Coordinates of C-alpha atoms and ligand atoms in Angstrom, one line a residue:
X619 CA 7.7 -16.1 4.1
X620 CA 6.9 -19.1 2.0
X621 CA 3.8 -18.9 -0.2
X622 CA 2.0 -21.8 -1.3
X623 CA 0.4 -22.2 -4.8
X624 CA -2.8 -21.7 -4.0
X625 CA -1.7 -18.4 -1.7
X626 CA 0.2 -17.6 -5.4
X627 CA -3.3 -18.3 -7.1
X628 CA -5.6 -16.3 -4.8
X629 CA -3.0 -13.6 -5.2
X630 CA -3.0 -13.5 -8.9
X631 CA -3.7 -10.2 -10.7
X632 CA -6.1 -10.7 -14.0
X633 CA -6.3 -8.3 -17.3
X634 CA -9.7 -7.9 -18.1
X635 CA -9.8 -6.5 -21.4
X636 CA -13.5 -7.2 -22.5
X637 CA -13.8 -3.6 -22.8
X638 CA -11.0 -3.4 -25.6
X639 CA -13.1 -5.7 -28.2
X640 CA -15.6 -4.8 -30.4
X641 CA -17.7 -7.3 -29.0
X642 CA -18.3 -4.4 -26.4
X643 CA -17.5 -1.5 -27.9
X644 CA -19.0 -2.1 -31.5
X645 CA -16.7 -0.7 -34.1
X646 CA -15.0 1.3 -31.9
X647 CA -13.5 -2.3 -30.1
X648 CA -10.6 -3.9 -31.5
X649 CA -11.7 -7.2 -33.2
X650 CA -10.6 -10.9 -33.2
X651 CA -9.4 -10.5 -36.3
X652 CA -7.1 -8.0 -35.8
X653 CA -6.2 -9.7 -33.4
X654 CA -5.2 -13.0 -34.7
X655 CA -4.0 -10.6 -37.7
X656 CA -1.4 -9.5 -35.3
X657 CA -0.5 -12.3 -33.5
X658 CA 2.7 -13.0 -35.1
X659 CA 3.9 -9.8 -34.0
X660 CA 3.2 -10.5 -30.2
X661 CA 4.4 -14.1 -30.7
X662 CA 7.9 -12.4 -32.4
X663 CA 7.8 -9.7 -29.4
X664 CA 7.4 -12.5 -26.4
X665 CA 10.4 -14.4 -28.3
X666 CA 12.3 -11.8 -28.7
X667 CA 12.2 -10.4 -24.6
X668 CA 12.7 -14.1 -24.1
X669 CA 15.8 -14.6 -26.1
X670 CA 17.4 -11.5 -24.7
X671 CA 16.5 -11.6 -21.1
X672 CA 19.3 -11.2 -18.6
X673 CA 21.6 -9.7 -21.6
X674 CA 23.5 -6.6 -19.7
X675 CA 24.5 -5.2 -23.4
X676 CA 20.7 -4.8 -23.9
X677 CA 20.1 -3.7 -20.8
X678 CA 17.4 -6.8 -19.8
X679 CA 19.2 -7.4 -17.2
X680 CA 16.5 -6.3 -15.4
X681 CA 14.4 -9.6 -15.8
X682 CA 16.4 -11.3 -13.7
X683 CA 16.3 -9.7 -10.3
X684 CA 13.7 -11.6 -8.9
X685 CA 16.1 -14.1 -8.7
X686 CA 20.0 -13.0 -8.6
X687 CA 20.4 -11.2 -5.6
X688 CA 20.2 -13.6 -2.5
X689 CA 23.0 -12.0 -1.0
X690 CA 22.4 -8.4 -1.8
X691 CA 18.9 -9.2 -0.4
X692 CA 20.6 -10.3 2.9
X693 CA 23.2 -7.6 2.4
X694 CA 20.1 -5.0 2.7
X695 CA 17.8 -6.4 5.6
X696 CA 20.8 -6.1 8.0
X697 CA 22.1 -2.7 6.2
X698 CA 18.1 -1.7 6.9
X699 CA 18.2 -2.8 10.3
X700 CA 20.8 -0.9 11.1
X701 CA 19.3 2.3 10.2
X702 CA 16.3 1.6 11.4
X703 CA 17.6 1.2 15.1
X704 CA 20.6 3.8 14.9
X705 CA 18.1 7.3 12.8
X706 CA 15.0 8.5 13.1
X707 CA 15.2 10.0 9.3
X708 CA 15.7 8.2 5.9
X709 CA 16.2 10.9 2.5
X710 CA 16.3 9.2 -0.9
X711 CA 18.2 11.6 -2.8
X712 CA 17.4 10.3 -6.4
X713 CA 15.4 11.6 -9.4
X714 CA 13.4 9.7 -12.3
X715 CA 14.1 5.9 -12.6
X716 CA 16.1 6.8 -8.9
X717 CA 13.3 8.0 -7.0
X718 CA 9.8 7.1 -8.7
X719 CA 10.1 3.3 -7.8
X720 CA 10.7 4.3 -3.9
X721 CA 8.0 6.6 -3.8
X722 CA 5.5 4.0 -5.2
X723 CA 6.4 1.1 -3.1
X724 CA 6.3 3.5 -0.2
X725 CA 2.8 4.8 -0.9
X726 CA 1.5 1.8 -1.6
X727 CA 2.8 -0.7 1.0
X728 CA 2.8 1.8 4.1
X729 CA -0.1 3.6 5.7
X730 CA -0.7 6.6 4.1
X731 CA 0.1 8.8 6.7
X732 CA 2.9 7.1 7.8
X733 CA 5.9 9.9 8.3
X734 CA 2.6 11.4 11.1
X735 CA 2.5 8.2 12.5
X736 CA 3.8 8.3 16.4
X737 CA 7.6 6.0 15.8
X738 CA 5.9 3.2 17.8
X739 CA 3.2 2.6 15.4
X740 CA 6.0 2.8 12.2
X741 CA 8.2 -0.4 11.3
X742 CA 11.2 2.8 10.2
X743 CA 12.4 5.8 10.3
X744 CA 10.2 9.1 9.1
X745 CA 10.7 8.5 4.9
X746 CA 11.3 11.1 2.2
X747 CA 11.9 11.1 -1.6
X748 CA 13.6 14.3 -2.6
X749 CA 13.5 14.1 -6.6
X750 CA 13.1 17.9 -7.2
X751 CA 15.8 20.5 -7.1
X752 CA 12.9 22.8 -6.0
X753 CA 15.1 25.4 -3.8
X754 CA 11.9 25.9 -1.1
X755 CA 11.2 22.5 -1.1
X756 CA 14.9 21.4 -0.3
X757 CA 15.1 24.4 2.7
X758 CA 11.6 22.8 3.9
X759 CA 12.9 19.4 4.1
X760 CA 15.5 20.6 6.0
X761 CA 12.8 22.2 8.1
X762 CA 11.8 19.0 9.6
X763 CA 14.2 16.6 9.4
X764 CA 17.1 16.9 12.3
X765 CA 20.6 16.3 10.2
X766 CA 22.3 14.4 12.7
X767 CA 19.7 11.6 12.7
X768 CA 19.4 11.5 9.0
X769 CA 20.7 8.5 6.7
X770 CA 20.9 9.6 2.8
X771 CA 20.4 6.9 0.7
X772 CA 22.1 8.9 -2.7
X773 CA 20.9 7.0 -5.8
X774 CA 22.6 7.8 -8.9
X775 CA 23.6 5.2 -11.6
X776 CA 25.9 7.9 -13.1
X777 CA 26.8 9.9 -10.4
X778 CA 26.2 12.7 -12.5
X779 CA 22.5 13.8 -12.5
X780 CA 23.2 17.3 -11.9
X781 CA 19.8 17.4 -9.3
X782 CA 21.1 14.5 -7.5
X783 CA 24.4 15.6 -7.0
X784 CA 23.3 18.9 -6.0
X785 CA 21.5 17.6 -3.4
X786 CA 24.2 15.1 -1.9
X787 CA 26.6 18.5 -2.0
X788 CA 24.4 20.7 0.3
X789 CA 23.8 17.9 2.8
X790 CA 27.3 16.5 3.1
X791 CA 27.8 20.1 3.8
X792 CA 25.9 20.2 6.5
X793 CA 27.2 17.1 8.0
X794 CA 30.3 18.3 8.4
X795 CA 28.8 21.8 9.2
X796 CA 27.1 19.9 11.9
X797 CA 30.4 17.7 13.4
X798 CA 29.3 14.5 11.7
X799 CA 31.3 11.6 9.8
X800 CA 29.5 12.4 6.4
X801 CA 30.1 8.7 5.5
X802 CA 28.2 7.3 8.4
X803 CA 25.1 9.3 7.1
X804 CA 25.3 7.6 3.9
X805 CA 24.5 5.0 1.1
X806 CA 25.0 4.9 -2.1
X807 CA 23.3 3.1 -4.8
X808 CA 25.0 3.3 -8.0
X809 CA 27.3 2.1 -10.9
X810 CA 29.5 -0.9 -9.9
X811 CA 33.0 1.0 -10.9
X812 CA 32.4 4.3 -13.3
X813 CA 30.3 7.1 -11.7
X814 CA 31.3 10.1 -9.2
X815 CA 29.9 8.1 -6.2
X816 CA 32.4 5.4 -6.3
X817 CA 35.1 8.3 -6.2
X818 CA 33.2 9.9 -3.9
X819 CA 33.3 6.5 -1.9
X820 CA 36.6 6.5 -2.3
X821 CA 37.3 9.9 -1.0
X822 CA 35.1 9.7 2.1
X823 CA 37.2 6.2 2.8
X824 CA 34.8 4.2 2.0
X825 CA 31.0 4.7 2.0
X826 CA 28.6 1.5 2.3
X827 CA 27.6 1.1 -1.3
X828 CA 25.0 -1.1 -3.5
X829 CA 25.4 -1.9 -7.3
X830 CA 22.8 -0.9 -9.8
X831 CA 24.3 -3.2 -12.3
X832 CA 25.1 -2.6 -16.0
X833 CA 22.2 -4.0 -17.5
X834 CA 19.2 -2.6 -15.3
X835 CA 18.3 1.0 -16.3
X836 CA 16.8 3.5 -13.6
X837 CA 13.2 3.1 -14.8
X838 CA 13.6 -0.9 -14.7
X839 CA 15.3 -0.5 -11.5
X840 CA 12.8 -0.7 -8.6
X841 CA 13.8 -4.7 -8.0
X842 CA 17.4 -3.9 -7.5
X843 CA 18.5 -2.6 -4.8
X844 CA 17.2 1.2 -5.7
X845 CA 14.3 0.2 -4.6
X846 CA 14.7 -2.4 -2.3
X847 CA 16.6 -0.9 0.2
X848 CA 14.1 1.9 1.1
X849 CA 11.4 -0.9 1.0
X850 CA 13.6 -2.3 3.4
X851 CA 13.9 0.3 5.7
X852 CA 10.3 0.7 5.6
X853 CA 9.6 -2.6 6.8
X854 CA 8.6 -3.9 3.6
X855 CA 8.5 -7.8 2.8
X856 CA 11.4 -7.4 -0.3
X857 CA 11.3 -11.3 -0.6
X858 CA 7.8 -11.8 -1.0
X859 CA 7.9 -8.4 -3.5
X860 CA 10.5 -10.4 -5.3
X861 CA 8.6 -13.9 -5.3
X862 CA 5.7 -11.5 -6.9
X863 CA 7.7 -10.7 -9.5
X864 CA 8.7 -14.0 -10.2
X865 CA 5.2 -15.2 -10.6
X866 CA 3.9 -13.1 -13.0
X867 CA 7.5 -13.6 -14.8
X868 CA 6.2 -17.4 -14.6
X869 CA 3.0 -16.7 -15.9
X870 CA 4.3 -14.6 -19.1
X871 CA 6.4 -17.5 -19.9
X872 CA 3.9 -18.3 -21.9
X873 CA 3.6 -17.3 -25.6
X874 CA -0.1 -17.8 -25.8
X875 CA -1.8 -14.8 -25.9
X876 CA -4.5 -16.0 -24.2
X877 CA -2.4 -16.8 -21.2
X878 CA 0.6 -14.3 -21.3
X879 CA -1.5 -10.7 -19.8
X880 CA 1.7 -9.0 -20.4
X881 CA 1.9 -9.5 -24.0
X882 CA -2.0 -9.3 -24.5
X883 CA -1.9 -6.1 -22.5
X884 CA 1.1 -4.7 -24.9
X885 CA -0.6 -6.3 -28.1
X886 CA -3.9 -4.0 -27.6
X887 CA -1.7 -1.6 -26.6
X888 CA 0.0 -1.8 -29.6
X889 CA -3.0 -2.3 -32.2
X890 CA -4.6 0.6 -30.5
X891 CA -1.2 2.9 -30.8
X892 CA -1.6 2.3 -34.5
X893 CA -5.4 3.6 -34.9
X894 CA -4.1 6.7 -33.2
X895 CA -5.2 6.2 -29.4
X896 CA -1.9 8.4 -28.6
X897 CA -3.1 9.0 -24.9
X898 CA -2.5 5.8 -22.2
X899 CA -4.2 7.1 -19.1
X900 CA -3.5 4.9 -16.2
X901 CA -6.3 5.4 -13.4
X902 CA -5.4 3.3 -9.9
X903 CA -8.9 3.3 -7.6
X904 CA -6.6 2.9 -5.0
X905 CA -5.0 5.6 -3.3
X906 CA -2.3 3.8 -1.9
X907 CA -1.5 2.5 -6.0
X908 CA -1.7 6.5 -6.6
X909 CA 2.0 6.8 -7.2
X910 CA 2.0 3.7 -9.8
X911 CA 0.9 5.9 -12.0
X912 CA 4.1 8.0 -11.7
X913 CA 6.3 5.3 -12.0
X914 CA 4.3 4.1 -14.6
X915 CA 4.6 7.0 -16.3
X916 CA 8.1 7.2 -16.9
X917 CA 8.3 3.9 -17.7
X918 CA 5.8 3.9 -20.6
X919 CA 6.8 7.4 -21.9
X920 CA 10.6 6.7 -21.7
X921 CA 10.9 3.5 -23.0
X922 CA 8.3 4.3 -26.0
X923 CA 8.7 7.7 -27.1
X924 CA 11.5 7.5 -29.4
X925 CA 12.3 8.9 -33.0
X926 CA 14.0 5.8 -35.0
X927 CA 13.5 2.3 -34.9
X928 CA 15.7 -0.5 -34.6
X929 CA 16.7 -0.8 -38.4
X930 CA 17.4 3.0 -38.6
X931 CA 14.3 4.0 -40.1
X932 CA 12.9 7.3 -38.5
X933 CA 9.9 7.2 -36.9
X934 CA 8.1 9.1 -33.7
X935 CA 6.5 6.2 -31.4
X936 CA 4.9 6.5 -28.1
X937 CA 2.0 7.1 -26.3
X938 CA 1.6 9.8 -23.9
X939 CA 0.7 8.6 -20.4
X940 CA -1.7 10.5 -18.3
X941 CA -2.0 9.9 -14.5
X942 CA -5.5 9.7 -13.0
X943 CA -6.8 9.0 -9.4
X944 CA -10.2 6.8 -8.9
X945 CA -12.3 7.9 -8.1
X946 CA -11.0 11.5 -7.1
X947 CA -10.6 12.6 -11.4
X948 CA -14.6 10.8 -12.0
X949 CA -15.0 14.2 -11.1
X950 CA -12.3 16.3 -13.1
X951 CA -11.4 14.4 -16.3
X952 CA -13.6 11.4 -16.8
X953 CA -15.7 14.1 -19.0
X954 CA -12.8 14.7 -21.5
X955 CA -12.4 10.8 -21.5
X956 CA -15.9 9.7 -22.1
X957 CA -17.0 12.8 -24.5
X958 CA -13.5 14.3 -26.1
X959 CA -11.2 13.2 -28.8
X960 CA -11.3 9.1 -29.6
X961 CA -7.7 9.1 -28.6
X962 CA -6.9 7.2 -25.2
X963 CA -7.0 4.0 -23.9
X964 CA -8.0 4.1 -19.6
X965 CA -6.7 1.4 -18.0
X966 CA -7.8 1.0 -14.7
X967 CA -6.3 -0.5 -11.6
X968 CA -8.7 -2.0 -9.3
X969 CA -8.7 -3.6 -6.0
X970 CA -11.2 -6.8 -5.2
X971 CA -10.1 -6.2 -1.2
X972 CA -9.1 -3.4 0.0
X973 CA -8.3 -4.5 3.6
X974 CA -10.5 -1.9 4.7
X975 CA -14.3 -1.9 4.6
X976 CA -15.6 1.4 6.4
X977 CA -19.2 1.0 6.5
X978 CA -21.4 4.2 6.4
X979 CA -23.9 4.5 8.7
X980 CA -27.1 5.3 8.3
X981 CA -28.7 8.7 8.5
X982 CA -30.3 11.4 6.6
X983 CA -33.6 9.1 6.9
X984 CA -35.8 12.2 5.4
X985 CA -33.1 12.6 2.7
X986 CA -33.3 9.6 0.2
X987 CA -30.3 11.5 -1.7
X988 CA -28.1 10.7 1.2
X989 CA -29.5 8.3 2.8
X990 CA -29.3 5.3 0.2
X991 CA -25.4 5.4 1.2
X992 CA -26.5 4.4 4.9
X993 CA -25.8 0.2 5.3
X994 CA -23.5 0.1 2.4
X995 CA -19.5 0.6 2.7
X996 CA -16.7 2.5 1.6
X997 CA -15.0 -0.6 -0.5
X998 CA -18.7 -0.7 -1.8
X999 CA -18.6 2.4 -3.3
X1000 CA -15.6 2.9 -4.8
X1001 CA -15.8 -0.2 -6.2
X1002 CA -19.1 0.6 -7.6
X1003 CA -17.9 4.0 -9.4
X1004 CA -15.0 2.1 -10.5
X1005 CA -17.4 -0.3 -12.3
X1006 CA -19.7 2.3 -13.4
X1007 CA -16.4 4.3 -14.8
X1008 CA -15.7 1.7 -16.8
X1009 CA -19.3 1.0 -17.9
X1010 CA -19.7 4.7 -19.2
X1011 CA -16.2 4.5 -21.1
X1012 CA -17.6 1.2 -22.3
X1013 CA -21.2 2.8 -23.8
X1014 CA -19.9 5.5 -24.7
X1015 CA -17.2 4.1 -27.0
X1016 CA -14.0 4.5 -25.3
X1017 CA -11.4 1.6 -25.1
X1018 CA -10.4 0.1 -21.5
X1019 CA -9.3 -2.6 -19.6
X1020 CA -8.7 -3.5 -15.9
X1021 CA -5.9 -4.9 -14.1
X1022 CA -7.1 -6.1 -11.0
X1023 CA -5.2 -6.6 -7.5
X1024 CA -7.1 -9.0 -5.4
X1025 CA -5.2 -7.2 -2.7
X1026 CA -2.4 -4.4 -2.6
X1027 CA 0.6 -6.1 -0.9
X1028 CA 4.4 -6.7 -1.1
X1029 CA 3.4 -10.1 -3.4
X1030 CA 0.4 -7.9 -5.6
X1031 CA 3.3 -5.4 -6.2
X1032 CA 5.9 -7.2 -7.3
X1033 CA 3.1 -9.0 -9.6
X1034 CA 1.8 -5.2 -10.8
X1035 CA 5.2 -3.6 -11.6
X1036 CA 7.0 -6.6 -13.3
X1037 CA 3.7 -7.0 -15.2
X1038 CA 4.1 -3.4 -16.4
X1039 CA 7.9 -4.1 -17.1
X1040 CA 6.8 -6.7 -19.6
X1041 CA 4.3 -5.0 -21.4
X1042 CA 6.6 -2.5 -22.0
X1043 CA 9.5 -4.6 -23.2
X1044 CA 6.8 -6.1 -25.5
X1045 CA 5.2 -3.1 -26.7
X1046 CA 8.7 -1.7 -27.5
X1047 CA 9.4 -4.9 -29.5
X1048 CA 6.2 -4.4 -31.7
X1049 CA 7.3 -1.1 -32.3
X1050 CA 11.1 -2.1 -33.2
X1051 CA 12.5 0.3 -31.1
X1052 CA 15.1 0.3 -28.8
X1053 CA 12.9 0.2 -25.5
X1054 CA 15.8 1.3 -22.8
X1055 CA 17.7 4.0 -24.0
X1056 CA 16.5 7.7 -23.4
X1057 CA 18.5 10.2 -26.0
X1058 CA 15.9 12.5 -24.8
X1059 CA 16.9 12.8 -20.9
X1060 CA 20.5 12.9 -22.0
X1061 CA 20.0 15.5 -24.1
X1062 CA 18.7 17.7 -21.4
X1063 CA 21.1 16.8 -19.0
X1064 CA 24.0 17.6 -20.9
X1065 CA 22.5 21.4 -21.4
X1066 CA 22.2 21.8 -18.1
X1067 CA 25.8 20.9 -17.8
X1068 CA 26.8 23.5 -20.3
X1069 CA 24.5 26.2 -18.9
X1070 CA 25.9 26.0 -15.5
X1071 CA 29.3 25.7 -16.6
X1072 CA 30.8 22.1 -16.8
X1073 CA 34.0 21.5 -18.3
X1074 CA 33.7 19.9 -21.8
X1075 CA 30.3 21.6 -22.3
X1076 CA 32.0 24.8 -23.6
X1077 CA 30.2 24.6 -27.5
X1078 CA 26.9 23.7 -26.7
X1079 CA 26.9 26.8 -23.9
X1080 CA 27.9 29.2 -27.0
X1081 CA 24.8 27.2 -28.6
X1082 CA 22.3 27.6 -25.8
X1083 CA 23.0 31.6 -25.2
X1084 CA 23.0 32.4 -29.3
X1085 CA 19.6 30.5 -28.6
X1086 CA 18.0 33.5 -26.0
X1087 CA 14.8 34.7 -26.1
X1088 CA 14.0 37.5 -28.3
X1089 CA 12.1 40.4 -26.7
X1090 CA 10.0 41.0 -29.8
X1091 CA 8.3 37.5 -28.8
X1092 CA 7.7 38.3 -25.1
X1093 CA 4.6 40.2 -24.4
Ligands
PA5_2314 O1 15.3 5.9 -16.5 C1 16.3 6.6 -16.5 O2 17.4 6.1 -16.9 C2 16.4 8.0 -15.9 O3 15.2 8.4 -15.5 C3 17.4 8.0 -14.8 O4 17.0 7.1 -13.8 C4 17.5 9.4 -14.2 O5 17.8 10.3 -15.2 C5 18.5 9.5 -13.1 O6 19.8 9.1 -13.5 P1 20.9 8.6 -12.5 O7 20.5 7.4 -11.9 O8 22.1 8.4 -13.4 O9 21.1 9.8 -11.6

């Protein structure tokens, strides 16, 4: 699909971060002055993302998928044409930076009740995300999908996330329980030549396989193709998701803080990071953005929560994200936000069209209560609580901003997430921190290798059962 500028333009997401200055919030907003005070740093973090970008040893490689894969992108509309027309079931078998980016493109770009859609009125097969090792949850799966009309997209940069590969063991077992070719049920997204897929690959003769290159980590991973292959499958327009990405890449080009609202966005992140707002809740009025928030999550938490800077120096950054629902938590934690602890920053995802209008009828006539709804529409009112949200927040002290989508769709999407990628590479660059490692996840992994017996792990199991529970602490 080509897209013209002006389509580009009226499809442009804003920041609106009135609500972060203290020309609205009084002393509780962040000035101009700190602002310009800080400016240096964001002009030093937008440099510093742009010098590096594309660099594999850094892992910024990343930044460049919106434009590097032309063939893979081929390479996966006729892989996802394929199983669309030969299953009726697609598992993602993938967990973190391997599943949160398929589960948020899904939510957001299909209906939501897709998988109880009749197959006529879905563009793929019946979708699921399986990035729990939840033993019930894994029989119940198996509960409703039918084995031999499954495809199992296995995504695993290492090949060796202990959940993932747990998952791909039980339901290549099955396959062959059930008489099938176990490598014509599957894909693979992973490493282009370490990792225990390619030897898996390699044992099964050969299993069609897509590289998560070297320098894209799993949370940064939802343009490659760990992400665009479900999207494909699901019908989704990867190219135009792409092209969205590439615009707002375009438009944080730009040093200017003024015109950069990825490195605005990080800046006030920042500033406010550093007066102790240690809470980033992230509140979509969307359902369909929902699961942003989840991918969101990891990204932001991830990426910044780390213990030493760049130059050594010990430190513990980060700011813990907090995943809300418009208008659904107005009505279980906007009370802690507007009246608790001065610690969070809300940012809120709004949507200027919705696609959908619903009007409410009228009724209740007696009632005035109820019946001032009557007339008005459903976009009208969750628009209106998002505004009033943000109006209390605003009154009552509390620092916000607003990304707005003028619509959720492939182009808005691609806009939202590489926005979100940005800010984050810039936020981690005002903190001096290395932004894409996570010591912290491998920490955990390797215990549960040693717990559950993996060769090489032999110490650090000595370590974890000297480290049991003592009954005199267990009431
Ligand atoms: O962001 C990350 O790097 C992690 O969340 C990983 O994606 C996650 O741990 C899964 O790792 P892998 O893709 O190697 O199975």
């Amino acid at each position: 699909m080509k897209i013209s500028e002006t389509q580009r333009k009226e499809w442009r997401i804003r920041v609106d971060y009135t609500n972060m200055t203290d020309k609205y919030l009084g002393e509780k907003g962040i000035s101009s002055k700190t602002i310009e005070d800080r400016k240096s740093l964001a002009k030093a973090a937008h440099a510093y993302v742009s010098k590096n970008r594309g660099k594999d040893e850094l892992f910024m490689g990343w930044t460049e998928l919106p434009y590097n894969q032309t063939e893979i992108v081929e390479d996966i509309l006729a892989t996802a044409k394929d199983i669309r027309k030969k299953f009726d079931y697609f598992v993602v078998l993938g967990i973190g930076g391997s599943a949160l980016g398929p589960i948020m493109a899904f939510n957001a770009l299909c209906h939501l009740h897709y998988n109880d859609l009749p197959s006529k009125k879905r563009k793929g097969p019946k979708f699921y995300v399986e990035d729990n090792v939840d033993p019930v949850r894994m029989k119940e799966l198996l509960d409703v999908i039918d084995i031999k009309k499954t495809y199992f997209n296995v995504i695993s940069k290492s090949g060796a996330t202990s959940e993932t590969m747990a998952q791909y063991l039980i339901v290549s077992d099955l396959l062959k329980q059930a008489g099938e070719n176990v490598k014509d049920h599957l894909v693979f997204t992973t490493d282009a030549q370490r990792g225990n897929l390619v030897k898996i690959s390699k044992e099964l003769g050969g299993v069609k396989s897509f590289v998560l290159g070297d320098g894209v980590g799993g949370r940064f991973s939802e343009l490659s193709p760990v992400g665009l292959l479900p999207a494909a499958v699901l019908g989704i327009d990867i190219k135009l998701l792409l092209k969205g990405a590439a615009y707002m890449d375009k438009l944080c080009s730009r040093p200017d803080l003024k015109k950069n609202p990825a490195l605005i966005a990080a800046l006030l992140q920042y500033i406010a990071m550093q007066d102790g707002k240690n809470i980033g809740v992230l509140m979509p009025y969307s359902d369909n953005l929902k699961y942003v928030s989840d991918w969101y999550a990891q990204l932001w938490a991830e990426s910044l929560g780390k213990n030493v800077t760049l130059s050594g120096e010990k430190c513990n950054v980060g700011q813990t994200p907090v995943k809300a629902l418009g208008v659904t938590d107005q009505h279980s934690q906007v009370q802690l936000y507007t009246e608790g602890p001065y610690d969070k920053v809300v940012t809120f995802l709004s949507v200027r069209s919705y696609g959908e209008k619903t009007p409410i009828p009228h009724g209740c006539e007696n009632i005035p209560d109820v019946s001032f709804l009557g007339g008005h529409t459903m976009e009208e009112l969750i628009q209106a609580e998002n505004k009033a949200t943000a109006f209390a927040l605003t009154k009552a002290g509390r620092l916000n901003y607003t990304v707005e989508l003028p619509v959720v769709n492939a182009f808005t999407l691609g806009e939202l997430l590489y926005f979100f990628e940005l800010q984050t590479a810039y936020a981690g660059a005002m903190l001096n921190i290395d932004t894409f490692n996570q010591p912290g996840v491998e920490a955990g992994k390797k215990a549960t290798f040693a717990l559950l017996g993996k060769p090489g792990y032999e110490s650090q199991k000595a370590e974890l059962d000297g480290a049991a529970p003592d009954e005199k602490y267990i009431v």
